[in-house]
Structures are given as structure tokens and as C-alpha cells.
Phi, psi and omega in degrees: 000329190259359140311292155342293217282328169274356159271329156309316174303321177292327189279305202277323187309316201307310175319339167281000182261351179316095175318345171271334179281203200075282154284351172271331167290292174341304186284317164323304199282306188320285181334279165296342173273358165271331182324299187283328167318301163275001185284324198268302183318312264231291193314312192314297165349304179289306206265007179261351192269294200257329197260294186286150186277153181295153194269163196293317216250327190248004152084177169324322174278046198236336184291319141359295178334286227270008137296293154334290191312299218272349178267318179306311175259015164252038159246016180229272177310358174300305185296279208305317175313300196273324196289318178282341190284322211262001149265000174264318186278322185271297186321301218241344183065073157251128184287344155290300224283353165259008163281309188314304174266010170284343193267353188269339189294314161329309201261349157325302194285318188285325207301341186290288162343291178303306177306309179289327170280294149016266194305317191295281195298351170273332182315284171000298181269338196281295200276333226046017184206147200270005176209137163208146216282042199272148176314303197282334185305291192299305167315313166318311188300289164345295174315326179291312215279342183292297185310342132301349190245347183261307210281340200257009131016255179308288178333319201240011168245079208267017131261133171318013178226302169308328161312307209267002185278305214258015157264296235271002177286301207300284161010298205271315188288344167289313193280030154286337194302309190332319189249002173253343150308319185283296193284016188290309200278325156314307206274327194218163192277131196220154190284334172308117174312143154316178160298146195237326191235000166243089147207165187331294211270008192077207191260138199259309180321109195299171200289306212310288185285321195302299191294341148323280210304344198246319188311286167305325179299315159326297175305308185288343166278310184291343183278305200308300195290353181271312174294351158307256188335322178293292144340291157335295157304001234204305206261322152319268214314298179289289179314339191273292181308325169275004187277329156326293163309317181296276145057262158339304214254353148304154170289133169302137158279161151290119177292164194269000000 
């Protein structure tokens, strides 16, 4: 019975990888997670513009924050989002799951790209210098170049399944940077404040500034995820056209 019972549980994971329900949930979801995507943006936007006050020490350039922050951690879950997708794709062979993560790298990559520029121009009146070879700075950087190294991956490897065996290694071995990003300001004296809002004792960061940065931080997970989809569909779609062509382009036998 608990054979049974674990092969029906394998059997119900699996339904979820049918690439067709799939496009029909998708196609259902997008529309509204664009919906709530621009509502939460629009809002974070008024009240990080017009609601919060400039902070005592940085002025106006404390607003940067409410890019900055919400990009760094959608570059992380972006990273974490792919890492488990590409350990759900070698374990169990789900047929989604290295679509999930070749299609999560991108949008990884720019949010990492948006976190360095950001941060660079917020550094800038704070540090006086637009780069500095600081621990969390450096890890971040390290985080572009894994995401660059998993899409040319993809790129230069050109069946899909062996593409996605040999991301999804790189994938797993990359998400160590992850949690040496998060503990950078804890492990080393770094120009980086500690955490001021996921930590142990709650948020040291006043209510004023808090509810922009979860607002915006929201807004920007719901983008990540309607463009997750958006993707995802987009790469089902390009396999089914090449399987065609391969298809095509097999030889017929000869009848005897």
C-alpha cells in the first residue's frame, strides 16, 4: 500500500509537468498577475516618491533604496528560483522544470545588472566612489557572471536536454554565492549596513520607508513571476517548433 501510495504521489507531481495544462494555467494567470504587477508598481512608485520621507543622513538619495533593495532580492531569488528548478529537473526529470529554469536566468540576470547599477549610483554620494571591492559588492558581481555562465550554457549547447543536465550542475554549484551574499555584512566588515528588515529582533527601518521597500519589493516579485510565465511559454512553444523541424528533417524508410 505505501508503494501505491508513493507512486500515486509521483504520478500527481508528474501532472503538473504536462506542458499543455500548463499553458492553459498560464494563459488564465498572466493577465492578472499583470494586473496586480502594475497596481503594486504604480502604488510602490507614489509612495516611495511622495509618502516616504528623505532619510536624516542621505537626503533624497535614500530613494535609490527603494530599487536597489527590491532588485538585490529579486537577483537572489531569481538565482535560488533556477537553482531549485534545475534540482527538480536532475532528480525527478520534470518536464517543466529546466524550462522554469532556463527561462528564470534572464530575468535573474537583469535584476542582478539593476542591483549593481543602482547601488553603484547610490555608493557614489555615500562611499565617494562609484565601486568598491566590498564583500557584498563583490558576491553580487560573482552572481551576474554565474548567470552569465548558465545562459551561454544553454547557448552553446545545442540539445535540450544535455543543455539543461550541464546548467542544471552549474546551477546547484552556484547557489552557494547565495547565502555568502546574504551573511557578507555578518561574516566580514563590509561598507554594507546589516539587515535592517528580515532579521531575528523584526525591522530596525522605520514604518514610513518600510511599506514603500515591501510594497515595491512585491510589485517586483509579481513582475518576476508574470515574466516567468511569459517566458516559459515562449520556450514550450520553441521546443514544439523544433521538434517539428526535427521531424521534418528525419529520413523516411524505405517501404519493404
Amino acid at each position: 500500500m505505501a508503494g501505491m501510495s508513493e507512486l500515486t504521489a509521483i504520478q500527481r507531481f508528474h501532472a503538473f509537468a504536462n506542458p499543455a495544462r500548463f499553458m492553459a494555467l498560464s494563459d488564465r494567470l498572466i493577465l492578472p498577475f499583470g494586473l496586480i504587477t502594475a497596481a503594486l508598481l504604480a502604488a510602490g512608485v507614489y509612495l516611495s516618491l511622495f509618502v516616504a520621507p528623505p532619510d536624516y543622513q542621505q537626503g533624497e538619495t535614500v530613494r535609490i533604496m527603494y530599487i536597489h533593495v527590491p532588485a538585490a532580492w529579486l537577483a537572489m531569488f531569481g538565482y535560488m528560483t533556477m537553482a531549485g528548478a534545475s534540482a527538480v529537473a536532475l532528480v525527478f526529470r520534470h518536464p517543466l522544470a529546466d524550462m522554469c529554469a532556463k527561462s528564470a536566468a534572464p530575468l535573474g540576470a537583469a535584476f542582478t545588472f539593476l542591483a549593481l547599477v543602482t547601488g553603484s549610483l547610490w555608493g557614489r554620494p555615500m562611499w565617494g566612489a562609484w565601486w568598491v571591492w566590498d564583500a557584498r559588492l563583490t558576491s553580487m558581481l560573482i552572481l551576474l557572471f554565474l548567470y552569465l555562465g548558465y545562459m551561454a550554457l544553454w547557448a552553446t549547447i545545442e540539445e535540450p536536454v544535455r543543455a539543461g543536465r550541464a546548467a542544471a550542475v552549474l546551477a546547484l554549484v552556484g547557489s552557494i554565492n547565495v547565502p555568502i551574499i546574504h551573511y557578507s555584512v555578518v561574516w566580514w566588515n563590509t561598507l554594507h549596513q546589516p539587515a535592517s528588515v528580515f532579521r531575528i529582533g523584526g525591522p530596525t527601518i522605520a514604518t514610513s520607508m518600510l511599506v514603500p521597500l515591501l510594497v515595491m519589493a512585491l510589485g517586483f516579485t509579481f513582475f518576476f513571476v508574470t515574466l516567468l510565465l511569459v517566458r516559459m511559454r515562449a520556450e514550450i512553444l520553441r521546443r514544439r517548433v523544433r521538434a517539428l523541424r526535427l521531424a521534418r528533417t528525419e529520413p523516411v524508410g524505405e517501404e519493404g
